C-alpha atoms as a printed R data frame, in Angstrom:
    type eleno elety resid chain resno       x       y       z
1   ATOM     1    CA   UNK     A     1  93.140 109.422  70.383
2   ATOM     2    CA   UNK     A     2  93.782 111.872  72.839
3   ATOM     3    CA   UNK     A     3  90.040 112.983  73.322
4   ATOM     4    CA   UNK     A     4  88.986 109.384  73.465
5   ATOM     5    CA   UNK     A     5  91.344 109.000  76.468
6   ATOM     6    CA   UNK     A     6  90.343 112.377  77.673
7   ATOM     7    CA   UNK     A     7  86.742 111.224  77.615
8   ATOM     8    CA   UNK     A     8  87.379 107.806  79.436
9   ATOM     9    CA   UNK     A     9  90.052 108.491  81.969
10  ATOM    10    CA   UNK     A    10  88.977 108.524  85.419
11  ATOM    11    CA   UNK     A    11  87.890 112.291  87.223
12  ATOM    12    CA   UNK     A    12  88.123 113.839  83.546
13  ATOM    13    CA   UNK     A    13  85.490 116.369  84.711
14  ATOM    14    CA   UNK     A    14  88.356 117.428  86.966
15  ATOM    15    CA   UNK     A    15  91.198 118.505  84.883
16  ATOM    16    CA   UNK     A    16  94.136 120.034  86.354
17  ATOM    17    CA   UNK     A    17  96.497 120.377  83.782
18  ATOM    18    CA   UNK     A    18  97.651 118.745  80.204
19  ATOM    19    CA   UNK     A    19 100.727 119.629  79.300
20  ATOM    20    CA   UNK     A    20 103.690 118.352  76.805
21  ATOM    21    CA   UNK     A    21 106.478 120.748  78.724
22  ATOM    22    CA   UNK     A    22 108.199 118.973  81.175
23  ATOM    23    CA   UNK     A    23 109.025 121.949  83.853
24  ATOM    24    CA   UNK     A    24 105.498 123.215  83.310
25  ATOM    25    CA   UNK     A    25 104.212 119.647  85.103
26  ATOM    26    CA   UNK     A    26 106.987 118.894  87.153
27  ATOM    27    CA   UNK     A    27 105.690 122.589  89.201
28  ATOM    28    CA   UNK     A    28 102.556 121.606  88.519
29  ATOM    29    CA   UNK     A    29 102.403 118.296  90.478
30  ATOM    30    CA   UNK     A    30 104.558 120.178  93.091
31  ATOM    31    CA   UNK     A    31 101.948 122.656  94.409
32  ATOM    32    CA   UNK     A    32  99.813 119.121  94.668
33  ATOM    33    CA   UNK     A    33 101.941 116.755  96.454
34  ATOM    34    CA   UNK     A    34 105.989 117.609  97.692
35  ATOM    35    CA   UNK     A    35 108.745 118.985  94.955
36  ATOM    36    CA   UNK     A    36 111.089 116.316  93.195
37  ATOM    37    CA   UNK     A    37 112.975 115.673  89.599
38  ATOM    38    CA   UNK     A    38 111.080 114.698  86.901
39  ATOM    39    CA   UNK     A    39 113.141 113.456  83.608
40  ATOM    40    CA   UNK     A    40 111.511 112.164  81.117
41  ATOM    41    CA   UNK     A    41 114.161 108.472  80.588
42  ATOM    42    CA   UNK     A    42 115.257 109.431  76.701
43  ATOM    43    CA   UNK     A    43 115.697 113.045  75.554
44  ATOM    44    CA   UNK     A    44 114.019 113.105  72.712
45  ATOM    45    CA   UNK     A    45 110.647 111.843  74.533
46  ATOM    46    CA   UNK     A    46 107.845 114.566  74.820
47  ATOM    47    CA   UNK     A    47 105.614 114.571  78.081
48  ATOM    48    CA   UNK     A    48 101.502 113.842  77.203
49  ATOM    49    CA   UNK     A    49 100.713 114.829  81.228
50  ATOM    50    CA   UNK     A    50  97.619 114.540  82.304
51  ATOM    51    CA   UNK     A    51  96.638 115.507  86.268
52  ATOM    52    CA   UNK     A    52  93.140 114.927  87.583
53  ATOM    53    CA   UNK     A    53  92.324 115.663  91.068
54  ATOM    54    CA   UNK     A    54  89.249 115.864  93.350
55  ATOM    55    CA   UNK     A    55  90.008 117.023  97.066
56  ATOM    56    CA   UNK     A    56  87.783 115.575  99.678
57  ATOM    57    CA   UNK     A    57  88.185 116.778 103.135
58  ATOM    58    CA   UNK     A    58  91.433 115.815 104.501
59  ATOM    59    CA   UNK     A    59  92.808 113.306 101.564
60  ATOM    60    CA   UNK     A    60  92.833 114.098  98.126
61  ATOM    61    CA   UNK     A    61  92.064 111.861  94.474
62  ATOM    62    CA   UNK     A    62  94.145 112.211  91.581
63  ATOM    63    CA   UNK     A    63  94.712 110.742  88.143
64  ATOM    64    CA   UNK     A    64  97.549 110.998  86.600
65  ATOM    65    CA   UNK     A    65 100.060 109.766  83.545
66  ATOM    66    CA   UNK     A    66 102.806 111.155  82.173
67  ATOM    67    CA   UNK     A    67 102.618 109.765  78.630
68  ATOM    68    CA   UNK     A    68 105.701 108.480  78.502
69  ATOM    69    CA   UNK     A    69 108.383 106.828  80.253
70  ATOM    70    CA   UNK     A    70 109.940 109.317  82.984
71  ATOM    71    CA   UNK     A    71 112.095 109.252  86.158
72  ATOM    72    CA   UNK     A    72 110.525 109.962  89.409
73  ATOM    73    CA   UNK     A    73 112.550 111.476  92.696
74  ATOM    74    CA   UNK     A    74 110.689 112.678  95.273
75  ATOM    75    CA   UNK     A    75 113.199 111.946  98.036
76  ATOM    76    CA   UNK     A    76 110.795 111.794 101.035
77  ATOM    77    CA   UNK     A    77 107.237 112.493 101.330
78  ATOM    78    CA   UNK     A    78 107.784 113.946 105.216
79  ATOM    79    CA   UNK     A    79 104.175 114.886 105.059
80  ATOM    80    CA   UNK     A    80 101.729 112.627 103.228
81  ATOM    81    CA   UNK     A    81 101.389 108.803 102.415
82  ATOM    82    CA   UNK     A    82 100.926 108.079  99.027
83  ATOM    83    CA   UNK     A    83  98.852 104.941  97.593
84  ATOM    84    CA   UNK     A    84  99.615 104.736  94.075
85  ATOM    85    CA   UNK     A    85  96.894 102.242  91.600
86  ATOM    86    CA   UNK     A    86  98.409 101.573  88.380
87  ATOM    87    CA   UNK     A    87  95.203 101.007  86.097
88  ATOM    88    CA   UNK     A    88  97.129 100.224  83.124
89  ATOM    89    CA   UNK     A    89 100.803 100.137  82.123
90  ATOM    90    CA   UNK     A    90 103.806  99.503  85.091
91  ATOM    91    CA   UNK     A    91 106.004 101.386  87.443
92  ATOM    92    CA   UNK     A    92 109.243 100.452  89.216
93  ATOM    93    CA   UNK     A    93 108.808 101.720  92.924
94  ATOM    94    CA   UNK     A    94 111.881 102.175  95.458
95  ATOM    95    CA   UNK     A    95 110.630 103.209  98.559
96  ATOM    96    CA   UNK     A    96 113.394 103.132 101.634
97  ATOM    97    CA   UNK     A    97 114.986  99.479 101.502
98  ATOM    98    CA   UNK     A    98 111.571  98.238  99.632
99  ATOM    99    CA   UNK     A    99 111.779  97.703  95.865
100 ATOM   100    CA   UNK     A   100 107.753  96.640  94.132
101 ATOM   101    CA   UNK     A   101 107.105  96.320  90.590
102 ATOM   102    CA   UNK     A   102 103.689  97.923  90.425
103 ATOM   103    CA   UNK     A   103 100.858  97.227  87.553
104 ATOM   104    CA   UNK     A   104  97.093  96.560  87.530
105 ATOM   105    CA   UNK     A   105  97.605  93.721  90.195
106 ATOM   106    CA   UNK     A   106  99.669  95.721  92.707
107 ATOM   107    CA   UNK     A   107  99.391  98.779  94.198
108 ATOM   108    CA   UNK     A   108 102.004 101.217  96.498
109 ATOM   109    CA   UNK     A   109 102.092 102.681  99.522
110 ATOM   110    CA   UNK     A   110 104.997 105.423  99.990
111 ATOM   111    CA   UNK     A   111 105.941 105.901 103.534
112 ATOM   112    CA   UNK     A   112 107.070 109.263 104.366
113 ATOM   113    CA   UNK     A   113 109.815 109.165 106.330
114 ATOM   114    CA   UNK     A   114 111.498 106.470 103.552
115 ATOM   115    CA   UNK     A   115 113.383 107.944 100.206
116 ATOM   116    CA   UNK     A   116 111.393 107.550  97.358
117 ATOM   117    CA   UNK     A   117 112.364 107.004  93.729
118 ATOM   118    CA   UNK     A   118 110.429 105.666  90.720
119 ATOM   119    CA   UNK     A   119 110.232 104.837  87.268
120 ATOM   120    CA   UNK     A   120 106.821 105.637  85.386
121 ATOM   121    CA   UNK     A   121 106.923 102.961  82.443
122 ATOM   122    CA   UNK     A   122 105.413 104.480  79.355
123 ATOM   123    CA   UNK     A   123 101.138 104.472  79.289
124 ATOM   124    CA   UNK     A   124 101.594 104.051  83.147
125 ATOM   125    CA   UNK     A   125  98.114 106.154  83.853
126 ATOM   126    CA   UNK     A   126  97.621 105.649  87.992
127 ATOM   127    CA   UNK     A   127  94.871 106.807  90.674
128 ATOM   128    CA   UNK     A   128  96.868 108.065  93.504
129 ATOM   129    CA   UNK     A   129  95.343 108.597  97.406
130 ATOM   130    CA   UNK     A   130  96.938 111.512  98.970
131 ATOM   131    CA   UNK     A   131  97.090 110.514 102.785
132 ATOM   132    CA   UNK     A   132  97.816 113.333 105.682
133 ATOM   133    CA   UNK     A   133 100.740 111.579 107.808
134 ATOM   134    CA   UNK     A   134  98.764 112.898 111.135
135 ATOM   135    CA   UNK     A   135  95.772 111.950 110.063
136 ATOM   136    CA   UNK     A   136  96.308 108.516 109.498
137 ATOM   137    CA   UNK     A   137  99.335 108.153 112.431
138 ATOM   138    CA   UNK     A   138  96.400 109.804 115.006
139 ATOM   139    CA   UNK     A   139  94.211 106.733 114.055
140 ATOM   140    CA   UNK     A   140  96.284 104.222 114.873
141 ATOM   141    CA   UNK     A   141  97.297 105.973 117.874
142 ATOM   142    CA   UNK     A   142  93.563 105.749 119.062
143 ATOM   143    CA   UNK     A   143  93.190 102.000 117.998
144 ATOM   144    CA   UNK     A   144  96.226 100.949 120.131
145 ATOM   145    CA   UNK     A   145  95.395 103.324 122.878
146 ATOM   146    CA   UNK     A   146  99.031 104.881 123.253
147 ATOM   147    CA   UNK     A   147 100.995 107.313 121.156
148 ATOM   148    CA   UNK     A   148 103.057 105.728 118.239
149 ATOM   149    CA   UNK     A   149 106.860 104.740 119.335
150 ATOM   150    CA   UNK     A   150 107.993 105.067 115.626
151 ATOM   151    CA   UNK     A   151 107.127 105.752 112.681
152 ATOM   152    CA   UNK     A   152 104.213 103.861 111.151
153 ATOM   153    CA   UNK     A   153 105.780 102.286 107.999
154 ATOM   154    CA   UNK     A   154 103.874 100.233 105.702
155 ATOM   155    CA   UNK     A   155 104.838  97.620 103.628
156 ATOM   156    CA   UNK     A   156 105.087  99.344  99.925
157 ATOM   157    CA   UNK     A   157 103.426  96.848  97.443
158 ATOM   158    CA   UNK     A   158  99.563  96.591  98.085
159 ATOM   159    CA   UNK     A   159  97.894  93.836  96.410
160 ATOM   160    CA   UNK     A   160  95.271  94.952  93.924
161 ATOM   161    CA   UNK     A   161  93.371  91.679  93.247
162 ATOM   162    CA   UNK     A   162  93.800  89.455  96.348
163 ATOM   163    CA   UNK     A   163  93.929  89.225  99.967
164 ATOM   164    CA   UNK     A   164  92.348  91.799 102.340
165 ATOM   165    CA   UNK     A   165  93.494  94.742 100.429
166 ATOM   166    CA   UNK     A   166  91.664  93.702  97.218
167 ATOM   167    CA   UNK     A   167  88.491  95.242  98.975
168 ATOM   168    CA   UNK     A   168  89.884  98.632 100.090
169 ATOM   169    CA   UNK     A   169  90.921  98.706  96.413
170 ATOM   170    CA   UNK     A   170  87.807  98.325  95.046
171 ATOM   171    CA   UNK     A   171  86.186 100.755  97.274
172 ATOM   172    CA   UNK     A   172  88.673 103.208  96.069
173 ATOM   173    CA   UNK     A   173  87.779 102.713  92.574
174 ATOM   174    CA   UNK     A   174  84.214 102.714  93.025
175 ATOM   175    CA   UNK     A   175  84.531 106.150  95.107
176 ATOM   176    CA   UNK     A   176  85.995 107.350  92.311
177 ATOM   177    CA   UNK     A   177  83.725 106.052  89.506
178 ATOM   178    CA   UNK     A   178  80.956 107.473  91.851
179 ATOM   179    CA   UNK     A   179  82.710 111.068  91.381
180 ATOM   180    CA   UNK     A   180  82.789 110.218  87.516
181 ATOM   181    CA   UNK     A   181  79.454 109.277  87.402
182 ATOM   182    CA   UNK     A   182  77.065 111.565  89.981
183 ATOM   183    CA   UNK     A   183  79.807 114.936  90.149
184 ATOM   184    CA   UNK     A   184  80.717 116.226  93.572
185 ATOM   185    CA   UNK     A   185  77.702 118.166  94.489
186 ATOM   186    CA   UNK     A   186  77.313 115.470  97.827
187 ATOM   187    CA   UNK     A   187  80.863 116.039  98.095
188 ATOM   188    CA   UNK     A   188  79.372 119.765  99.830
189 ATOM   189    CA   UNK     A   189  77.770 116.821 103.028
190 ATOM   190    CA   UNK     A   190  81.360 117.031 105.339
191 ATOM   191    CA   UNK     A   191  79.854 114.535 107.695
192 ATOM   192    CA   UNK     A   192  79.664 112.081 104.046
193 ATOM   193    CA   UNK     A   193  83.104 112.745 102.895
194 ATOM   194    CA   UNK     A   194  84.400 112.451 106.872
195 ATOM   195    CA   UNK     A   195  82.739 108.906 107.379
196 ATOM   196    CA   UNK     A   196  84.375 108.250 103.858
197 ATOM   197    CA   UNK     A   197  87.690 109.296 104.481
198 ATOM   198    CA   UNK     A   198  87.911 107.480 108.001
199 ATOM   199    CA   UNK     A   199  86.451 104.275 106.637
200 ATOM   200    CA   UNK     A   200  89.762 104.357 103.561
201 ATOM   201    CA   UNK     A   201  92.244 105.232 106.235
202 ATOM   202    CA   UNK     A   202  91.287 103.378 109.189
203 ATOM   203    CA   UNK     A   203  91.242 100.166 106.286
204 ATOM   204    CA   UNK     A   204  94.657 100.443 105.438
205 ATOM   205    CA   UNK     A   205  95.503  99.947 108.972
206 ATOM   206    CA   UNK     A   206  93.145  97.125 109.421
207 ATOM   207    CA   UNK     A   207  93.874  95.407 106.315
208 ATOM   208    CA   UNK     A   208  97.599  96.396 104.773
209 ATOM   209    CA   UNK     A   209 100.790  95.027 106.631
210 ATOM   210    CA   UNK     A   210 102.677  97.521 108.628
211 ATOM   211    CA   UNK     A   211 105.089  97.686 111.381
212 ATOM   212    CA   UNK     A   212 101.928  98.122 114.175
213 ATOM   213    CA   UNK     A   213 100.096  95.489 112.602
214 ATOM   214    CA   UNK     A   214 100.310  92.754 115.375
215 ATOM   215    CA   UNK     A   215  99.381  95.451 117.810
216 ATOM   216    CA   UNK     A   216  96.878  96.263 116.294
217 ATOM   217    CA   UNK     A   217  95.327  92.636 115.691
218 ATOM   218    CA   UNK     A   218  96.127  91.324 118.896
219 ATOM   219    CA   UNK     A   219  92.468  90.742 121.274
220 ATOM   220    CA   UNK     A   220  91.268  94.022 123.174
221 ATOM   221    CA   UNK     A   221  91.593  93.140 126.549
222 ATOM   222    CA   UNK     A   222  88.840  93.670 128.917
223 ATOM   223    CA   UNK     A   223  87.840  96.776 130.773
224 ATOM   224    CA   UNK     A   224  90.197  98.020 133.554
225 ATOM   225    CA   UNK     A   225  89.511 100.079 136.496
226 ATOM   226    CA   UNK     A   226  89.746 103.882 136.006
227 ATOM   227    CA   UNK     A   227  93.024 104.083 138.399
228 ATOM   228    CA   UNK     A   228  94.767 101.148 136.478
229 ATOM   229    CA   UNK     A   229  93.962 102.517 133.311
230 ATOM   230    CA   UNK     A   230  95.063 106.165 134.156
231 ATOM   231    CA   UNK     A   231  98.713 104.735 135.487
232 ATOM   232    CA   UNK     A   232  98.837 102.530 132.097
233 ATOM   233    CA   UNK     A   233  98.564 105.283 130.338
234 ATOM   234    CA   UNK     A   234 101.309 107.190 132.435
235 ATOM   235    CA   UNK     A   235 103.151 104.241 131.387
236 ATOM   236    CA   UNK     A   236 103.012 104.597 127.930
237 ATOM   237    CA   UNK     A   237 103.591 108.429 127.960
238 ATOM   238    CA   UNK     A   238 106.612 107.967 130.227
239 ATOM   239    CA   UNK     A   239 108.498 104.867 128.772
240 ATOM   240    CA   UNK     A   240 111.754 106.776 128.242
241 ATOM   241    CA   UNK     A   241 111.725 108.482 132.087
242 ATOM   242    CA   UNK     A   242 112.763 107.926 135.292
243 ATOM   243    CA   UNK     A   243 109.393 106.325 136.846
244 ATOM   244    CA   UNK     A   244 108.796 104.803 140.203
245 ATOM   245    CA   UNK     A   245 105.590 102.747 141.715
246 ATOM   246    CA   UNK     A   246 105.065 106.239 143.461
247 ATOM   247    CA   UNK     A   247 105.136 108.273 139.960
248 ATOM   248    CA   UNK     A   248 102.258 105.693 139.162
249 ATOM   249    CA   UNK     A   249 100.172 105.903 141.852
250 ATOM   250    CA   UNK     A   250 100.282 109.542 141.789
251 ATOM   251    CA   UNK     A   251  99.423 109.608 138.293
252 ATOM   252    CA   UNK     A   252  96.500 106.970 139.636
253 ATOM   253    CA   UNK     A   253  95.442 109.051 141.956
254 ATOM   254    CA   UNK     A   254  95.676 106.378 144.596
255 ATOM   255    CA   UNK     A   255  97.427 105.423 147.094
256 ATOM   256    CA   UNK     A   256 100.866 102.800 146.270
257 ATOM   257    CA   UNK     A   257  98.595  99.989 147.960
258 ATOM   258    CA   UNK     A   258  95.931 100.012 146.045
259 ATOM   259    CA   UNK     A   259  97.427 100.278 142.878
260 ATOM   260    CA   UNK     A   260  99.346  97.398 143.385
261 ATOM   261    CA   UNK     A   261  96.466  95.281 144.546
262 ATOM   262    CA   UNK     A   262  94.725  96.550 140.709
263 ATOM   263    CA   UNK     A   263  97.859  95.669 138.848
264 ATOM   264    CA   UNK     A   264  97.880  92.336 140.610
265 ATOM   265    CA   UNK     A   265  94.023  91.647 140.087
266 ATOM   266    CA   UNK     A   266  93.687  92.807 136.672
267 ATOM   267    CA   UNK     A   267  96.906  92.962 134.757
268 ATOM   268    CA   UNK     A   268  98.547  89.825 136.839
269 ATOM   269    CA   UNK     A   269 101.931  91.905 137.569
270 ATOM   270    CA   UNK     A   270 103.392  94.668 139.803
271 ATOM   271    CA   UNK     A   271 103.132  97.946 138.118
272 ATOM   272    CA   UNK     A   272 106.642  97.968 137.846
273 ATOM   273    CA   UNK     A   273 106.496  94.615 136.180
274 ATOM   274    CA   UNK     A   274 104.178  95.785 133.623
275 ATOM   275    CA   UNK     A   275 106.304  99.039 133.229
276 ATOM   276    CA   UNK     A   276 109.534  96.268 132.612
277 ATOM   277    CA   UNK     A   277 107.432  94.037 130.003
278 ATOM   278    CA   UNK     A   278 106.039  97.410 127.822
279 ATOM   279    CA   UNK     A   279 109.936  98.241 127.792
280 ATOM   280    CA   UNK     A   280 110.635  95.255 126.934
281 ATOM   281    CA   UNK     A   281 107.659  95.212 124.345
282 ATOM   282    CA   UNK     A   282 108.724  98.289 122.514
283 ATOM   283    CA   UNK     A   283 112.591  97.167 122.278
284 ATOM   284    CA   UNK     A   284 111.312  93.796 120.693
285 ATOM   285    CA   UNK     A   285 109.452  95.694 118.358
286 ATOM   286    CA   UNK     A   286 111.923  98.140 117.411
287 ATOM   287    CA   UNK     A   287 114.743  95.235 117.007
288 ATOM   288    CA   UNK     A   288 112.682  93.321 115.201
289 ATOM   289    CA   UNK     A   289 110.464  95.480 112.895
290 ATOM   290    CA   UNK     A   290 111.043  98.256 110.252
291 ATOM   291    CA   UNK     A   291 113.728  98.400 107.023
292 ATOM   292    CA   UNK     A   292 117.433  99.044 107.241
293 ATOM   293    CA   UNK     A   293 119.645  98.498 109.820
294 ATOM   294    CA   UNK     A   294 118.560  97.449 113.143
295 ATOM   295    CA   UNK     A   295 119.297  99.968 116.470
296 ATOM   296    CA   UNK     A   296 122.226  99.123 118.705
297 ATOM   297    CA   UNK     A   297 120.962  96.941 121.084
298 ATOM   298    CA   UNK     A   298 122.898  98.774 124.259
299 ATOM   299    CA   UNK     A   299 122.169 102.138 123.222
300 ATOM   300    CA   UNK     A   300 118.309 100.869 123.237
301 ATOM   301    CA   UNK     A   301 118.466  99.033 126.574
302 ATOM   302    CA   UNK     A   302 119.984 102.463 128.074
303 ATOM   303    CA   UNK     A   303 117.635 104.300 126.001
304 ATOM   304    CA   UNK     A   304 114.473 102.580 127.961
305 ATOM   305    CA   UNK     A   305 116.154 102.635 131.726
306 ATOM   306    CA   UNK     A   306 118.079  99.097 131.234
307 ATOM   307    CA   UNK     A   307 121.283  99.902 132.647
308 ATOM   308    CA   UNK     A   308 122.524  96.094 134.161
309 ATOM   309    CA   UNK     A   309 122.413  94.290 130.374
310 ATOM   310    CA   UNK     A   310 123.051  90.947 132.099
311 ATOM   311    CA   UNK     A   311 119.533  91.393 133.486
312 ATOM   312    CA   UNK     A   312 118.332  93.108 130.575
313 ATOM   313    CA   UNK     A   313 118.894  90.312 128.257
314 ATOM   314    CA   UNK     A   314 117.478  87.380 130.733
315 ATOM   315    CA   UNK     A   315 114.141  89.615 131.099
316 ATOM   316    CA   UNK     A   316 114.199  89.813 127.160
317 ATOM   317    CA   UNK     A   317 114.822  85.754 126.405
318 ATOM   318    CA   UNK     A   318 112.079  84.849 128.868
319 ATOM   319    CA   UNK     A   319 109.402  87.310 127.784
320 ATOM   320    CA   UNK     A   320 110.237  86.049 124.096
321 ATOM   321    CA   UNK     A   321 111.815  83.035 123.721
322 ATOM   322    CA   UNK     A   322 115.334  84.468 122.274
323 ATOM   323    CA   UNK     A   323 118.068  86.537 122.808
324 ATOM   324    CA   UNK     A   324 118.344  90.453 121.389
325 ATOM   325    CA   UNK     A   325 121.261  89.567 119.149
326 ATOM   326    CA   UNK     A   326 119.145  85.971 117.950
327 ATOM   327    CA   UNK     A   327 116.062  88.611 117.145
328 ATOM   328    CA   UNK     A   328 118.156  91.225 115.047
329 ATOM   329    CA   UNK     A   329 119.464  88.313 112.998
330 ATOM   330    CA   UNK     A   330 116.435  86.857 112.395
331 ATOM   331    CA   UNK     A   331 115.446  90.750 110.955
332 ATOM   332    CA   UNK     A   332 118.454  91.092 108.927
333 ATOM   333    CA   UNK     A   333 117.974  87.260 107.416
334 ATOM   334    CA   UNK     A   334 114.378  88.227 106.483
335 ATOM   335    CA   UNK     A   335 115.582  91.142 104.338
């Protein structure tokens, strides 16, 4: 039985380990991802471990099943996202405030900046995606054309065998029954395996749910002048700092006039209107988005130069319908 599953599991040409002793893999699948507690649920129970693993350039594929039914606590990843594809058996995922029973029809994604803990039924064998945190963070940062105001955080349970995801799924498997079937030798073509790798991670933040998402979907807006976009993207560096229409047109490298007369043309708004309304954006999105408890509204008004909250909260309810207070219940009701 065990060669027949030897012969049949996915990257077998790739062995890493097979081991029964349960310190022996715990290390093992340390060096490879982050170090955690592994117990296997009753005493008495024997480990049948087996670790596959292919690296590509920046990400890394793995198989791997424990052979019985073990404990899982990796605290957080800090480092790496994780998706995890159950091909056969189940495993109870808790990933931050997120709970997902994952089997054949879902998937995981472990965000790293969330505690992790899991339960690895027995005959759980899984194909796990080993993500760089930079790698995929610098990505979205270059689709939304600013640098990321929080941690990206995905939604954990990734459907296997519907919606959008279904198809990044599938092209996982079928990169890795390409592997199986034609080795790595094209594996040696970096420009290959780069096109590869961009096209996996750049699909999970197209097509998963995460906490940029309707950023990231709203319409590109049209080209802007050089000096408008230059004092945008002061902007978005700068949303925490003391910044006047002078600060802007500096950055612009024109004079206060003329910036104002592109704001008004092209963005509809005084500079320091759009600077308001990004503040505003990012609060919004940081009240209303993510797991756990919410931020104090104050200490995030202060935090982006709202000092007056009288005014703060009348800009807020007109840019989006509601008050602060009416948008953190609204969070806390949804979880």
């Amino acid at each position: 039985m065990a060669q027949l599953r030897k012969a049949t599991e996915p990257l077998a040409q790739h062995a890493r380990l097979r081991s029964r002793d349960a310190a022996e893999v715990r290390d093992s699948v340390a060096q490879v991802f982050c170090p955690h507690a592994l117990q296997p649920r009753r005493a008495r129970q024997r480990l049948d471990a087996h670790h596959n693993m292919v690296r590509l350039g920046q990400t890394g594929l793995n198989f791997l099943t424990y052979g019985t039914d073990v404990r899982i606590e990796p605290g957080c990843l800090e480092h790496f996202y994780l998706v995890q594809m159950p091909l056969r058996g189940a495993a109870e995922i808790t990933c931050g405030q997120q709970y997902v029973w994952s089997d054949p029809a879902t998937a995981s994604l472990l965000n790293p900046a969330d505690d992790t803990r899991m339960r690895w039924h027995e005959g759980n064998q899984q194909l796990l995606l080993w993500v760089p945190r930079q790698a995929l963070e610098d990505r979205l940062a270059e689709h939304l054309g600013h640098p990321l105001i929080e941690p990206l955080r995905f939604q954990v349970a990734l459907p296997q065998r519907e919606g959008h995801t279904q198809a990044w799924c599938q092209m996982l498997k079928h990169l890795v029954s390409t592997i199986d079937e034609a080795g790595t030798g094209w594996l040696q073509f970096q420009a290959t395996v780069a096109g590869l790798e961009d096209s996996l991670m750049r699909g999970l933040l197209q097509l998963h749910q995460h906490n940029y998402s309707n950023q990231l979907n709203q319409p590109a807006a049209a080209a802007l002048p050089r000096h408008v976009q230059r004092a945008i993207e002061y902007i978005e560096a700068h949303l925490q700092d003391a910044v006047s229409v002078a600060n802007l047109a500096a950055a612009a490298c024109v004079s206060i006039r003329a910036l104002e007369e592109g704001f008004k043309r092209h963005c509809q708004c005084t500079p320091m209107q759009y600077l308001r309304n990004r503040r505003l954006d990012v609060i919004h999105q940081r009240l209303s988005g993510g797991i756990g408890e919410p931020p104090a509204i104050t200490l995030l008004a202060h935090q982006y130069g709202f000092i007056h909250l009288g005014r703060f909260a009348a800009y807020y309810k007109a840019r989006f319908g509601e008050s602060p207070s009416a948008t953190v219940r609204r969070r806390l009701q949804a979880h």
